[in-house]
mmCIF file of C-alpha atoms in Angstrom:
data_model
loop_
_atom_site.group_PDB
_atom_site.id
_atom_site.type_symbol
_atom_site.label_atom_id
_atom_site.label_comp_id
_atom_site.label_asym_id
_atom_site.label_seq_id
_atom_site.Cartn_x
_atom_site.Cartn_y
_atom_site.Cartn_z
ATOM 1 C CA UNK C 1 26.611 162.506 73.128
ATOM 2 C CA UNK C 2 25.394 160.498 75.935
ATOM 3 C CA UNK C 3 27.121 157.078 76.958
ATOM 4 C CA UNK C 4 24.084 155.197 75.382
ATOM 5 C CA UNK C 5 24.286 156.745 71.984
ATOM 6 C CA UNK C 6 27.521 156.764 71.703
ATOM 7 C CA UNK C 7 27.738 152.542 72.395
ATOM 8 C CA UNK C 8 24.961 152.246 69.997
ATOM 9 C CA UNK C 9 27.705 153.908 67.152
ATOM 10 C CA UNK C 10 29.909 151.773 68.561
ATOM 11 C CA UNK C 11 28.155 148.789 67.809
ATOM 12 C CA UNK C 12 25.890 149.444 64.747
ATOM 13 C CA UNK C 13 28.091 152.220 62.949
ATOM 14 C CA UNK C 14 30.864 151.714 60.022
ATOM 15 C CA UNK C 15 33.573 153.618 62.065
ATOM 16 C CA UNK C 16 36.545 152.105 63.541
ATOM 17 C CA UNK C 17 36.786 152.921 67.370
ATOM 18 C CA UNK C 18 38.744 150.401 69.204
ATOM 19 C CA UNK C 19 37.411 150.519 72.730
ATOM 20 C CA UNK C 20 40.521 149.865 74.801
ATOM 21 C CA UNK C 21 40.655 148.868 78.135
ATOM 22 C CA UNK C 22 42.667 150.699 81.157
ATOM 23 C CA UNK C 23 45.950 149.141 80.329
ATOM 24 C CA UNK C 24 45.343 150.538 76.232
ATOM 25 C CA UNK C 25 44.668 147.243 75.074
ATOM 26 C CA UNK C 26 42.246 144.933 72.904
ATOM 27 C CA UNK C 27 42.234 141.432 73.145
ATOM 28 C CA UNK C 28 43.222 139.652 69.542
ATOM 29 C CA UNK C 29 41.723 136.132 68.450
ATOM 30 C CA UNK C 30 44.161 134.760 65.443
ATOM 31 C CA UNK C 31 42.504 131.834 63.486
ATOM 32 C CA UNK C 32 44.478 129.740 60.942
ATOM 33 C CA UNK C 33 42.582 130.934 57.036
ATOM 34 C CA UNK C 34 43.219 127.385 56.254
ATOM 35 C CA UNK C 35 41.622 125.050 59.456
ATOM 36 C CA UNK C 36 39.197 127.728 61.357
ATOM 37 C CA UNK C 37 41.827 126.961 64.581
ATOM 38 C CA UNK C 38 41.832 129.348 66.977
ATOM 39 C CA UNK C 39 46.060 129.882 66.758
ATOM 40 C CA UNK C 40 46.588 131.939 69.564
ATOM 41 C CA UNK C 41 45.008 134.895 71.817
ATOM 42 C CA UNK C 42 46.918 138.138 72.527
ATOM 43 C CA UNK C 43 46.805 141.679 72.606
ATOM 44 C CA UNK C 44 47.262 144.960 70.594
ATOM 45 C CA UNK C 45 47.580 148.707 71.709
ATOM 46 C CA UNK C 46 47.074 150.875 68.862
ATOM 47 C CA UNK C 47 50.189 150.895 67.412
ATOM 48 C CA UNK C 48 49.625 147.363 66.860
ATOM 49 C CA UNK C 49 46.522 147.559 65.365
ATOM 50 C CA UNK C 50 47.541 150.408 62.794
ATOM 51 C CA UNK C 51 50.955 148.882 61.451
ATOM 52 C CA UNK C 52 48.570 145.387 61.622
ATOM 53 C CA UNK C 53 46.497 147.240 59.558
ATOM 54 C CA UNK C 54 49.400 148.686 57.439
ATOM 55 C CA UNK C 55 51.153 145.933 56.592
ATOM 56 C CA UNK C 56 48.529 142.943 56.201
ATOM 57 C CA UNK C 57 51.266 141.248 58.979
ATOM 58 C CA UNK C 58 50.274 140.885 62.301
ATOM 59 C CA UNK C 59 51.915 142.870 65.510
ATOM 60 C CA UNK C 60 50.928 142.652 69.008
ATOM 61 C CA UNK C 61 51.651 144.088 71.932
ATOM 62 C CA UNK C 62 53.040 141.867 74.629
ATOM 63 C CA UNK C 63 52.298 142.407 78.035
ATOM 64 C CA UNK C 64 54.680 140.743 79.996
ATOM 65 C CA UNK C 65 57.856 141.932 78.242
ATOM 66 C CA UNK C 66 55.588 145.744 77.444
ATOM 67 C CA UNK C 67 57.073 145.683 74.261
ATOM 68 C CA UNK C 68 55.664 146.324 70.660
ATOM 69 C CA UNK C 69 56.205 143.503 68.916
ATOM 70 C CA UNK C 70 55.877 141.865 64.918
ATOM 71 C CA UNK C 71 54.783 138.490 65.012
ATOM 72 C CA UNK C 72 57.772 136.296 63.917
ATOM 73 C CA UNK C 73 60.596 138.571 64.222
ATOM 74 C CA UNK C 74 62.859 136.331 66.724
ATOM 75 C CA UNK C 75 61.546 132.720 65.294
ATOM 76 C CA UNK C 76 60.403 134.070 61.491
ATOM 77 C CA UNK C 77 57.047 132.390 61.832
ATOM 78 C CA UNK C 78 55.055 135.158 60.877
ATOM 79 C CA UNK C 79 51.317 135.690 60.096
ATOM 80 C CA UNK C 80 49.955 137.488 57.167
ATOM 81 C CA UNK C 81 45.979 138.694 57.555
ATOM 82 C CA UNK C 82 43.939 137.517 55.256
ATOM 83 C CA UNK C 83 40.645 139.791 57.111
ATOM 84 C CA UNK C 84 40.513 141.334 60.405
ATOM 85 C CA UNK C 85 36.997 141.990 62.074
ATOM 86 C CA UNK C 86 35.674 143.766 64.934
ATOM 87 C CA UNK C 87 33.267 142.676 67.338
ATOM 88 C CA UNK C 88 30.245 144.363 68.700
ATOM 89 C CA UNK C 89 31.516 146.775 71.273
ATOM 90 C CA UNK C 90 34.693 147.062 69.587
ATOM 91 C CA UNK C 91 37.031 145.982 72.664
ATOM 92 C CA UNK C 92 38.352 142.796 70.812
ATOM 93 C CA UNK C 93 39.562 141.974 66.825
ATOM 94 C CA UNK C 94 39.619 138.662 65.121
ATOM 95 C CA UNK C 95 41.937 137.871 62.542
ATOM 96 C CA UNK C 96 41.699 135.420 59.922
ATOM 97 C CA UNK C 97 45.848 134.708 59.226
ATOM 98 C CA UNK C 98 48.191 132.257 56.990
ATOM 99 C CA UNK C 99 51.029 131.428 59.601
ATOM 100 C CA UNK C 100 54.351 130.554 58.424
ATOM 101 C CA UNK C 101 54.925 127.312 60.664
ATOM 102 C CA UNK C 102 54.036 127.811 64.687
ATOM 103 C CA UNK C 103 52.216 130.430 66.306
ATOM 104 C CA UNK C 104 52.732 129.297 69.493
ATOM 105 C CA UNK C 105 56.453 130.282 71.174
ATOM 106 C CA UNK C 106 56.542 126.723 72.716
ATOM 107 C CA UNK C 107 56.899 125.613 68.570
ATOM 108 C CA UNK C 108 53.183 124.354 68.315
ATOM 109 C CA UNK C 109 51.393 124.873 65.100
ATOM 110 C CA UNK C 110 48.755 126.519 68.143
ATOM 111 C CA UNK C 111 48.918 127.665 71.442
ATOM 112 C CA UNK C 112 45.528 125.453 72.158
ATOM 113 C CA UNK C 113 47.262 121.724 72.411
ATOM 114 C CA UNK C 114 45.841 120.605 75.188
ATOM 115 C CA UNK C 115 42.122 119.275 75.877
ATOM 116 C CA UNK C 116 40.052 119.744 78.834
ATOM 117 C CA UNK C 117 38.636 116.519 80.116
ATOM 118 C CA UNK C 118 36.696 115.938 82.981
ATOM 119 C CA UNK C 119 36.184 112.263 84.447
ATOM 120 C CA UNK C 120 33.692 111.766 88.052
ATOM 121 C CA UNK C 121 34.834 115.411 88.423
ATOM 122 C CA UNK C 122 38.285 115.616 88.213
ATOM 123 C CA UNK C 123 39.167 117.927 85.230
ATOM 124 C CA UNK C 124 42.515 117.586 84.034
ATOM 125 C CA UNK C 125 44.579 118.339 80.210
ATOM 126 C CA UNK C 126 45.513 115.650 77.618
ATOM 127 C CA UNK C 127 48.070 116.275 74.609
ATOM 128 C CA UNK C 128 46.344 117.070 70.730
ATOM 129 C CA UNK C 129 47.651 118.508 67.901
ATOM 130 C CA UNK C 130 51.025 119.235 70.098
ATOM 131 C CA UNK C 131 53.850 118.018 67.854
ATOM 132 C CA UNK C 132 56.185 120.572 67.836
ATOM 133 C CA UNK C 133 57.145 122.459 64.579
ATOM 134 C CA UNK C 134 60.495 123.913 65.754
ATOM 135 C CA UNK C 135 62.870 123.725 69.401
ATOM 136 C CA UNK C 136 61.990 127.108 71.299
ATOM 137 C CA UNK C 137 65.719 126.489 72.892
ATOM 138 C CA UNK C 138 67.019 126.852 69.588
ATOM 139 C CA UNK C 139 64.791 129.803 67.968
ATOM 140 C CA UNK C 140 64.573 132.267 71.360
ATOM 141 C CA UNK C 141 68.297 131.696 72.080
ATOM 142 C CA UNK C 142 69.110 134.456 74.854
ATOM 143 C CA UNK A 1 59.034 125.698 93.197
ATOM 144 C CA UNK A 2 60.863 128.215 91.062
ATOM 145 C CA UNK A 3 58.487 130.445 88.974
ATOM 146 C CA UNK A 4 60.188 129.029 85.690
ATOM 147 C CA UNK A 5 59.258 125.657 86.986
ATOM 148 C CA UNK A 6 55.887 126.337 87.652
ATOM 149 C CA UNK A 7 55.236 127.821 83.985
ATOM 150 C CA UNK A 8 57.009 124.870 82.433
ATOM 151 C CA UNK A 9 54.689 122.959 84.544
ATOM 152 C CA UNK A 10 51.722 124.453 83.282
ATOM 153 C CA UNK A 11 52.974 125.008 79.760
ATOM 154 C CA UNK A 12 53.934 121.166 79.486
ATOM 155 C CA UNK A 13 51.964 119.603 82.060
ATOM 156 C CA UNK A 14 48.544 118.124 82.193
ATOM 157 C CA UNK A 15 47.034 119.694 85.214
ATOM 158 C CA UNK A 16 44.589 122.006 84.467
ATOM 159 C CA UNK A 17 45.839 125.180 86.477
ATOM 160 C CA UNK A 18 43.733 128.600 84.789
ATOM 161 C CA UNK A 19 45.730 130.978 85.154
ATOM 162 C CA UNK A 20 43.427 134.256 86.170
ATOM 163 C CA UNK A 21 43.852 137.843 85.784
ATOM 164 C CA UNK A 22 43.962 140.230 88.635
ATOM 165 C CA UNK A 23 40.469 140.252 88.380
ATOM 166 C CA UNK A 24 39.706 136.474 88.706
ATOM 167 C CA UNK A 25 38.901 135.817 84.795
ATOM 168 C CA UNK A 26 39.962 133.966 81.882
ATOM 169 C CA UNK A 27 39.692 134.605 78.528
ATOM 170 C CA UNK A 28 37.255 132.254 76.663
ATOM 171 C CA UNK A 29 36.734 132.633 72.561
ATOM 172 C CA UNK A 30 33.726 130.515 71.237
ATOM 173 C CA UNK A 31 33.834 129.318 67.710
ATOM 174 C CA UNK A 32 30.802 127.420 65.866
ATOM 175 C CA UNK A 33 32.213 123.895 65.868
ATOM 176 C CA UNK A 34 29.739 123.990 62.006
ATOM 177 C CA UNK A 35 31.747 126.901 60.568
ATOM 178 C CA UNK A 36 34.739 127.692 62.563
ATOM 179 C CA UNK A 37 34.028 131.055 62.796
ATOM 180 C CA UNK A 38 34.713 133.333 65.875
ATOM 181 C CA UNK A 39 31.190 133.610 67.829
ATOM 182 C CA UNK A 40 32.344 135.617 70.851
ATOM 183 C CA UNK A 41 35.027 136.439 72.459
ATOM 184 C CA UNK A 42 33.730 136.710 76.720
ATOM 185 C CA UNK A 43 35.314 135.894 80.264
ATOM 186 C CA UNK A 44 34.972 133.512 82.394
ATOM 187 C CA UNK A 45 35.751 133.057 86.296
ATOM 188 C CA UNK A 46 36.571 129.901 88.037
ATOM 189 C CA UNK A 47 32.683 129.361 88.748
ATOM 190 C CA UNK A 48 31.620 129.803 85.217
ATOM 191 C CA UNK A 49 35.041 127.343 84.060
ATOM 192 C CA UNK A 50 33.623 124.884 86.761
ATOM 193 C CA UNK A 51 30.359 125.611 85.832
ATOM 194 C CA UNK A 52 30.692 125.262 81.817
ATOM 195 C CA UNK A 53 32.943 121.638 82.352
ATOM 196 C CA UNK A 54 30.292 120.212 84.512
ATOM 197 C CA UNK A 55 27.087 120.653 82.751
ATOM 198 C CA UNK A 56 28.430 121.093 78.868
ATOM 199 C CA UNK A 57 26.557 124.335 78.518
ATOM 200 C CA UNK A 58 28.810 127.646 78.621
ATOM 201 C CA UNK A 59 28.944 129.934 81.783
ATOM 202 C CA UNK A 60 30.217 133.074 81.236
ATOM 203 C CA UNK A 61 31.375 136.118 84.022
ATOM 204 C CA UNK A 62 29.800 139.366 82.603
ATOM 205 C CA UNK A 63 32.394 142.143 83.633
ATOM 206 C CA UNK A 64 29.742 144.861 83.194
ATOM 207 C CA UNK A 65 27.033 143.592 85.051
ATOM 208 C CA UNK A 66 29.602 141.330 87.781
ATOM 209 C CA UNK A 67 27.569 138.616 87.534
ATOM 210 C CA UNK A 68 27.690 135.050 86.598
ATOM 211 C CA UNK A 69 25.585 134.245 83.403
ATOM 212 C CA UNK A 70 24.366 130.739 81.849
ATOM 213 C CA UNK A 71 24.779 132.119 77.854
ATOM 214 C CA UNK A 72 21.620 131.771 76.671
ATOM 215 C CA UNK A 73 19.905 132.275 80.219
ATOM 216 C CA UNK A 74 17.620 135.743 78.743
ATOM 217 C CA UNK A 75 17.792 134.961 74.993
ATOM 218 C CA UNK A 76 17.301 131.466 74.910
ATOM 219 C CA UNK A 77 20.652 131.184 72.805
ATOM 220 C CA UNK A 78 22.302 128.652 74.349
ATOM 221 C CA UNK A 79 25.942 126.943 73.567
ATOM 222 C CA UNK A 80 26.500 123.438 73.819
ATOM 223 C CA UNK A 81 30.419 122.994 74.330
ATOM 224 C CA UNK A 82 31.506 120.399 72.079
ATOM 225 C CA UNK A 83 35.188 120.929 73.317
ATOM 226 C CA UNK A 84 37.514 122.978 75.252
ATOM 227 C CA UNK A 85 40.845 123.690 75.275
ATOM 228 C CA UNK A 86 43.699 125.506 77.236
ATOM 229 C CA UNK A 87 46.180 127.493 75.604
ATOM 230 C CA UNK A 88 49.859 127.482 76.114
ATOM 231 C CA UNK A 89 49.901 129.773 79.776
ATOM 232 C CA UNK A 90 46.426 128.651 80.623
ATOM 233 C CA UNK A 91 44.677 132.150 80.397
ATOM 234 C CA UNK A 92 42.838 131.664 77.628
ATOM 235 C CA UNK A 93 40.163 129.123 77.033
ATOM 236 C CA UNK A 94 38.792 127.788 73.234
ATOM 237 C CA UNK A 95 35.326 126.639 73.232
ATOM 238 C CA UNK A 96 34.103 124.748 69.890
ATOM 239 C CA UNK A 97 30.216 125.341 70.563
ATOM 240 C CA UNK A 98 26.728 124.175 69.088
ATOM 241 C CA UNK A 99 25.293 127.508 68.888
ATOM 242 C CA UNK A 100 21.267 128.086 68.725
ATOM 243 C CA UNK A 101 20.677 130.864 67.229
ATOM 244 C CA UNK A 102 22.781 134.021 67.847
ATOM 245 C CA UNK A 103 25.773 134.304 69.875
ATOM 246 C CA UNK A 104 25.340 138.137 69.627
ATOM 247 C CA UNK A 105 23.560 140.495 71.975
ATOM 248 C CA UNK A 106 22.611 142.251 69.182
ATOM 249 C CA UNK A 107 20.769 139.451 67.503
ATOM 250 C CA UNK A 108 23.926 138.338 64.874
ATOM 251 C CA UNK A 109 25.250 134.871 64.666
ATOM 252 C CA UNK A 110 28.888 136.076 65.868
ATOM 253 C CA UNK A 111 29.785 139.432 67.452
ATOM 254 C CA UNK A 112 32.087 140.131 64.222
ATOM 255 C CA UNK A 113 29.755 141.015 61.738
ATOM 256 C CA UNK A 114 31.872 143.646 60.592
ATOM 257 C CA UNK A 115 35.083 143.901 58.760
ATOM 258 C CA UNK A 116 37.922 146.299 59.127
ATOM 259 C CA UNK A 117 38.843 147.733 55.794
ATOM 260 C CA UNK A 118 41.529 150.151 54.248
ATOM 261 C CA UNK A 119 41.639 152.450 52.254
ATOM 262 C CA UNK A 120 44.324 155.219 51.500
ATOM 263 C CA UNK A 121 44.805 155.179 55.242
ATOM 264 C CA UNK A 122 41.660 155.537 56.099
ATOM 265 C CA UNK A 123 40.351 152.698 58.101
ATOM 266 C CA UNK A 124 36.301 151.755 58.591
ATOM 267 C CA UNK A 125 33.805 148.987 59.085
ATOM 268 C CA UNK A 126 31.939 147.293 56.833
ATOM 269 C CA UNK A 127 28.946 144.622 57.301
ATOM 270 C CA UNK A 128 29.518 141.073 56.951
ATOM 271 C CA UNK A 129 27.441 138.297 57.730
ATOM 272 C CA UNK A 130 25.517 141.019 60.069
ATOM 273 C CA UNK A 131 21.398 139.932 59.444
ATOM 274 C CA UNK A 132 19.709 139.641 62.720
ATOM 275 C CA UNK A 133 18.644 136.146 63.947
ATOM 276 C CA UNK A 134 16.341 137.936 66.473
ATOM 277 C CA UNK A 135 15.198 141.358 67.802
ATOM 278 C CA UNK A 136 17.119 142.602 70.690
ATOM 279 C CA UNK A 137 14.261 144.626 71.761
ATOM 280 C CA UNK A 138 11.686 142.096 71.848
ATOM 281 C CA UNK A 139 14.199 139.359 73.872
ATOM 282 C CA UNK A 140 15.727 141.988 76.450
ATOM 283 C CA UNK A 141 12.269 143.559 77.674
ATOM 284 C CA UNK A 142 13.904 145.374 80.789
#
Protein backbone atom coordinates (compact mmCIF):
# COMPACT_ATOMS: atom_id res chain seq x y z
CA UNK A 1 0.00 0.00 0.00
CA UNK A 2 1.79 3.10 -0.77
CA UNK A 3 2.23 5.97 1.93
CA UNK A 4 -0.47 8.04 0.01
CA UNK A 5 -3.17 5.46 0.09
CA UNK A 6 -2.66 4.37 3.10
CA UNK A 7 -3.10 8.31 4.74
CA UNK A 8 -6.08 8.61 2.60
CA UNK A 9 -7.63 5.34 4.91
CA UNK A 10 -6.37 7.06 7.53
CA UNK A 11 -8.29 10.00 7.08
CA UNK A 12 -11.51 9.07 5.16
CA UNK A 13 -11.92 5.33 6.43
CA UNK A 14 -14.12 3.96 9.55
CA UNK A 15 -11.06 2.13 11.10
CA UNK A 16 -9.38 3.07 14.19
CA UNK A 17 -5.53 3.56 13.62
CA UNK A 18 -4.03 5.83 16.09
CA UNK A 19 -1.02 7.31 14.35
CA UNK A 20 1.48 7.65 17.19
CA UNK A 21 4.35 9.61 17.23
CA UNK A 22 8.14 8.38 18.03
CA UNK A 23 7.73 8.51 21.73
CA UNK A 24 4.14 6.07 21.21
CA UNK A 25 2.01 8.83 21.93
CA UNK A 26 -1.21 10.89 20.81
CA UNK A 27 -1.93 14.10 22.04
CA UNK A 28 -5.54 14.19 24.07
CA UNK A 29 -7.86 17.41 24.10
CA UNK A 30 -10.46 16.90 27.24
CA UNK A 31 -13.47 19.35 27.03
CA UNK A 32 -15.93 19.77 29.94
CA UNK A 33 -19.71 17.97 28.28
CA UNK A 34 -21.24 20.68 30.25
CA UNK A 35 -19.26 24.32 29.20
CA UNK A 36 -17.35 23.30 25.74
CA UNK A 37 -13.92 24.27 28.02
CA UNK A 38 -11.04 22.94 26.85
CA UNK A 39 -10.09 21.12 30.58
CA UNK A 40 -6.79 20.06 29.96
CA UNK A 41 -4.27 18.65 27.13
CA UNK A 42 -2.28 15.42 27.63
CA UNK A 43 -1.28 12.32 26.24
CA UNK A 44 -2.16 8.58 25.74
CA UNK A 45 -0.04 5.51 24.53
CA UNK A 46 -2.23 2.78 23.65
CA UNK A 47 -2.83 1.33 26.71
CA UNK A 48 -4.43 4.47 27.54
CA UNK A 49 -6.52 4.73 24.80
CA UNK A 50 -7.91 1.02 25.05
CA UNK A 51 -8.75 0.90 28.93
CA UNK A 52 -10.11 4.80 27.97
CA UNK A 53 -12.03 3.08 25.66
CA UNK A 54 -12.92 0.20 28.10
CA UNK A 55 -14.04 1.85 30.82
CA UNK A 56 -15.83 5.18 29.53
CA UNK A 57 -13.04 6.79 32.31
CA UNK A 58 -10.28 8.53 31.08
CA UNK A 59 -6.36 7.34 31.46
CA UNK A 60 -3.39 9.00 30.16
CA UNK A 61 -0.10 8.48 29.93
CA UNK A 62 2.15 10.95 31.66
CA UNK A 63 5.29 11.83 30.33
CA UNK A 64 7.24 13.26 32.87
CA UNK A 65 6.69 10.65 35.60
CA UNK A 66 6.43 7.66 32.24
CA UNK A 67 3.80 6.20 34.05
CA UNK A 68 0.27 4.85 32.99
CA UNK A 69 -1.99 6.62 34.74
CA UNK A 70 -6.24 6.84 35.56
CA UNK A 71 -7.32 10.22 35.75
CA UNK A 72 -8.22 10.91 39.45
CA UNK A 73 -6.65 8.12 41.19
CA UNK A 74 -4.38 10.28 43.76
CA UNK A 75 -6.99 13.42 44.05
CA UNK A 76 -10.45 11.29 43.00
CA UNK A 77 -11.39 13.91 40.47
CA UNK A 78 -12.01 11.72 37.76
CA UNK A 79 -13.49 12.11 34.21
CA UNK A 80 -16.06 9.94 32.69
CA UNK A 81 -16.32 10.19 28.54
CA UNK A 82 -19.27 11.09 27.38
CA UNK A 83 -17.71 10.68 23.28
CA UNK A 84 -14.26 10.44 22.16
CA UNK A 85 -13.36 11.48 18.46
CA UNK A 86 -10.53 11.25 16.22
CA UNK A 87 -9.16 13.75 14.07
CA UNK A 88 -8.15 13.61 10.50
CA UNK A 89 -4.80 11.94 10.46
CA UNK A 90 -5.54 10.16 13.51
CA UNK A 91 -2.40 11.45 15.65
CA UNK A 92 -4.67 13.27 18.27
CA UNK A 93 -8.32 12.31 20.21
CA UNK A 94 -10.79 14.68 21.68
CA UNK A 95 -12.86 13.82 24.45
CA UNK A 96 -16.02 15.20 25.46
CA UNK A 97 -15.87 14.35 29.64
CA UNK A 98 -18.06 15.08 32.98
CA UNK A 99 -15.16 15.84 35.55
CA UNK A 100 -15.71 15.22 39.09
CA UNK A 101 -14.35 18.69 40.50
CA UNK A 102 -10.68 19.86 38.97
CA UNK A 103 -8.90 18.62 36.13
CA UNK A 104 -6.10 20.54 36.59
CA UNK A 105 -3.38 19.10 39.45
CA UNK A 106 -2.88 22.77 40.62
CA UNK A 107 -6.96 22.26 41.89
CA UNK A 108 -8.43 24.42 38.95
CA UNK A 109 -11.71 23.42 37.54
CA UNK A 110 -9.06 23.77 34.11
CA UNK A 111 -5.64 23.80 33.41
CA UNK A 112 -6.37 27.04 30.98
CA UNK A 113 -6.73 29.93 33.90
CA UNK A 114 -4.78 32.29 32.63
CA UNK A 115 -5.38 34.83 29.58
CA UNK A 116 -2.99 36.02 27.11
CA UNK A 117 -3.00 39.76 26.80
CA UNK A 118 -0.95 41.82 24.85
CA UNK A 119 -0.69 45.75 25.51
CA UNK A 120 1.94 48.15 22.91
CA UNK A 121 3.54 44.68 22.60
CA UNK A 122 4.23 43.38 25.74
CA UNK A 123 2.28 40.06 26.11
CA UNK A 124 1.87 38.95 29.48
CA UNK A 125 -1.00 36.37 31.62
CA UNK A 126 -3.92 37.62 33.79
CA UNK A 127 -5.95 35.29 36.33
CA UNK A 128 -9.77 33.80 34.95
CA UNK A 129 -11.71 31.17 36.01
CA UNK A 130 -8.66 30.24 38.58
CA UNK A 131 -10.40 29.72 41.92
CA UNK A 132 -9.18 26.73 43.15
CA UNK A 133 -11.48 23.67 43.79
CA UNK A 134 -9.19 21.75 46.20
CA UNK A 135 -5.27 22.42 47.98
CA UNK A 136 -2.80 20.31 45.69
CA UNK A 137 -0.59 20.27 49.15
CA UNK A 138 -3.26 18.44 50.65
CA UNK A 139 -4.51 15.94 47.74
CA UNK A 140 -0.74 14.94 46.20
CA UNK A 141 0.67 14.57 49.75
CA UNK A 142 4.20 12.79 49.14
CA UNK B 1 16.55 29.79 40.59
CA UNK B 2 15.67 26.28 41.65
CA UNK B 3 13.75 24.31 38.92
CA UNK B 4 10.71 23.96 41.44
CA UNK B 5 10.79 27.68 41.63
CA UNK B 6 10.79 28.32 38.18
CA UNK B 7 7.62 25.96 37.53
CA UNK B 8 5.80 27.54 40.44
CA UNK B 9 6.70 30.65 38.71
CA UNK B 10 5.21 29.79 35.60
CA UNK B 11 2.38 27.74 37.01
CA UNK B 12 1.32 30.78 39.33
CA UNK B 13 2.83 33.64 37.73
CA UNK B 14 1.73 36.03 35.09
CA UNK B 15 4.62 36.10 32.73
CA UNK B 16 3.96 34.52 29.74
CA UNK B 17 6.99 31.99 29.48
CA UNK B 18 5.83 29.00 26.52
CA UNK B 19 7.29 26.40 27.46
CA UNK B 20 8.57 24.51 24.02
CA UNK B 21 9.28 21.05 23.16
CA UNK B 22 12.61 19.84 22.02
CA UNK B 23 11.54 20.79 18.83
CA UNK B 24 10.64 24.50 19.45
CA UNK B 25 6.63 24.02 19.45
CA UNK B 26 3.66 24.38 21.49
CA UNK B 27 0.64 22.77 21.45
CA UNK B 28 -2.31 24.97 20.29
CA UNK B 29 -6.16 23.42 20.22
CA UNK B 30 -8.69 25.77 18.38
CA UNK B 31 -12.27 25.63 19.38
CA UNK B 32 -15.23 27.62 17.51
CA UNK B 33 -15.84 30.34 20.09
CA UNK B 34 -20.01 29.71 18.28
CA UNK B 35 -20.09 26.02 19.27
CA UNK B 36 -17.30 25.08 21.48
CA UNK B 37 -16.34 22.37 19.58
CA UNK B 38 -12.69 21.17 18.98
CA UNK B 39 -11.64 22.64 15.37
CA UNK B 40 -8.00 21.51 15.31
CA UNK B 41 -5.64 20.50 17.28
CA UNK B 42 -1.90 22.08 15.42
CA UNK B 43 1.56 23.52 16.71
CA UNK B 44 2.83 26.46 16.98
CA UNK B 45 6.53 27.94 17.35
CA UNK B 46 7.50 31.09 19.02
CA UNK B 47 7.09 32.99 15.53
CA UNK B 48 3.66 31.73 14.85
CA UNK B 49 2.74 32.50 19.05
CA UNK B 50 4.26 36.03 18.28
CA UNK B 51 2.81 36.06 15.12
CA UNK B 52 -0.95 34.92 16.09
CA UNK B 53 -0.89 37.66 19.40
CA UNK B 54 0.10 40.45 17.19
CA UNK B 55 -2.19 40.44 14.30
CA UNK B 56 -5.37 38.34 15.89
CA UNK B 57 -5.27 35.89 13.04
CA UNK B 58 -3.74 32.29 13.91
CA UNK B 59 -0.15 31.27 12.79
CA UNK B 60 0.49 27.90 12.90
CA UNK B 61 4.19 25.77 12.50
CA UNK B 62 3.37 22.87 10.06
CA UNK B 63 5.69 19.95 11.31
CA UNK B 64 5.38 18.18 7.94
CA UNK B 65 6.13 20.75 5.66
CA UNK B 66 8.68 22.91 8.48
CA UNK B 67 7.23 25.86 7.62
CA UNK B 68 5.43 28.69 9.15
CA UNK B 69 1.73 28.98 7.92
CA UNK B 70 -0.96 31.95 8.26
CA UNK B 71 -4.22 29.26 8.67
CA UNK B 72 -6.17 30.13 6.04
CA UNK B 73 -3.13 31.38 3.80
CA UNK B 74 -4.12 28.48 0.64
CA UNK B 75 -7.79 27.87 1.57
CA UNK B 76 -8.92 31.11 2.39
CA UNK B 77 -10.16 29.65 5.87
CA UNK B 78 -9.01 31.93 8.10
CA UNK B 79 -9.33 32.09 12.18
CA UNK B 80 -9.91 35.14 13.93
CA UNK B 81 -8.62 34.52 17.64
CA UNK B 82 -11.16 35.76 19.88
CA UNK B 83 -8.98 34.59 22.92
CA UNK B 84 -6.07 32.70 24.07
CA UNK B 85 -5.06 31.07 26.89
CA UNK B 86 -2.06 29.25 28.61
CA UNK B 87 -2.45 26.18 30.39
CA UNK B 88 -1.10 25.25 33.73
CA UNK B 89 2.94 24.42 32.45
CA UNK B 90 2.60 26.75 29.54
CA UNK B 91 2.91 24.08 26.69
CA UNK B 92 -0.24 24.14 25.53
CA UNK B 93 -2.12 27.02 24.06
CA UNK B 94 -6.35 27.35 23.78
CA UNK B 95 -7.49 29.42 21.00
CA UNK B 96 -11.41 30.36 20.99
CA UNK B 97 -11.55 31.23 17.10
CA UNK B 98 -14.07 32.83 14.50
CA UNK B 99 -13.70 30.22 11.99
CA UNK B 100 -14.66 30.86 8.09
CA UNK B 101 -15.45 28.06 6.74
CA UNK B 102 -13.52 24.81 7.46
CA UNK B 103 -10.83 24.34 9.85
CA UNK B 104 -10.14 20.96 8.10
CA UNK B 105 -7.73 20.18 5.29
CA UNK B 106 -10.09 17.96 4.15
CA UNK B 107 -12.85 20.46 3.68
CA UNK B 108 -14.85 19.62 7.35
CA UNK B 109 -15.67 22.24 9.85
CA UNK B 110 -13.35 20.47 12.61
CA UNK B 111 -10.76 17.74 12.02
CA UNK B 112 -13.03 15.34 14.32
CA UNK B 113 -15.67 14.42 12.17
CA UNK B 114 -15.52 11.05 13.33
CA UNK B 115 -16.40 9.24 16.44
CA UNK B 116 -14.73 6.36 18.14
CA UNK B 117 -17.23 3.69 18.91
CA UNK B 118 -17.38 0.20 20.72
CA UNK B 119 -18.60 -2.55 20.26
CA UNK B 120 -17.91 -6.09 21.83
CA UNK B 121 -14.32 -4.94 21.80
CA UNK B 122 -14.17 -4.03 18.65
CA UNK B 123 -13.38 -0.43 18.21
CA UNK B 124 -14.15 1.80 14.75
CA UNK B 125 -15.03 5.19 13.38
CA UNK B 126 -18.03 6.51 12.56
CA UNK B 127 -19.03 9.96 10.71
CA UNK B 128 -20.17 12.83 12.56
CA UNK B 129 -20.69 16.20 11.55
CA UNK B 130 -18.23 15.14 8.48
CA UNK B 131 -20.09 17.14 5.15
CA UNK B 132 -17.52 19.01 3.27
CA UNK B 133 -17.57 22.86 3.39
CA UNK B 134 -15.28 22.80 0.28
CA UNK B 135 -13.39 20.54 -2.19
CA UNK B 136 -9.90 19.81 -1.24
CA UNK B 137 -9.04 19.23 -4.76
CA UNK B 138 -10.26 22.29 -6.23
CA UNK B 139 -8.51 24.66 -3.19
CA UNK B 140 -5.03 22.71 -3.07
CA UNK B 141 -4.29 22.76 -6.99
CA UNK B 142 -0.50 21.69 -6.55
Amino acid sequence: MSTSTHDHDREEGLSFQPKFDAAGLVTCVATDVATGDVLMVAHMNDEALRKTIATGNAWYFSRSRNALWRKGESSGQTQRVVEMRMDCDQDAVWIRVEQIGAACHTGRRSCFYRKVESAAGDVSLSFVDAERLFDPEKIYRK
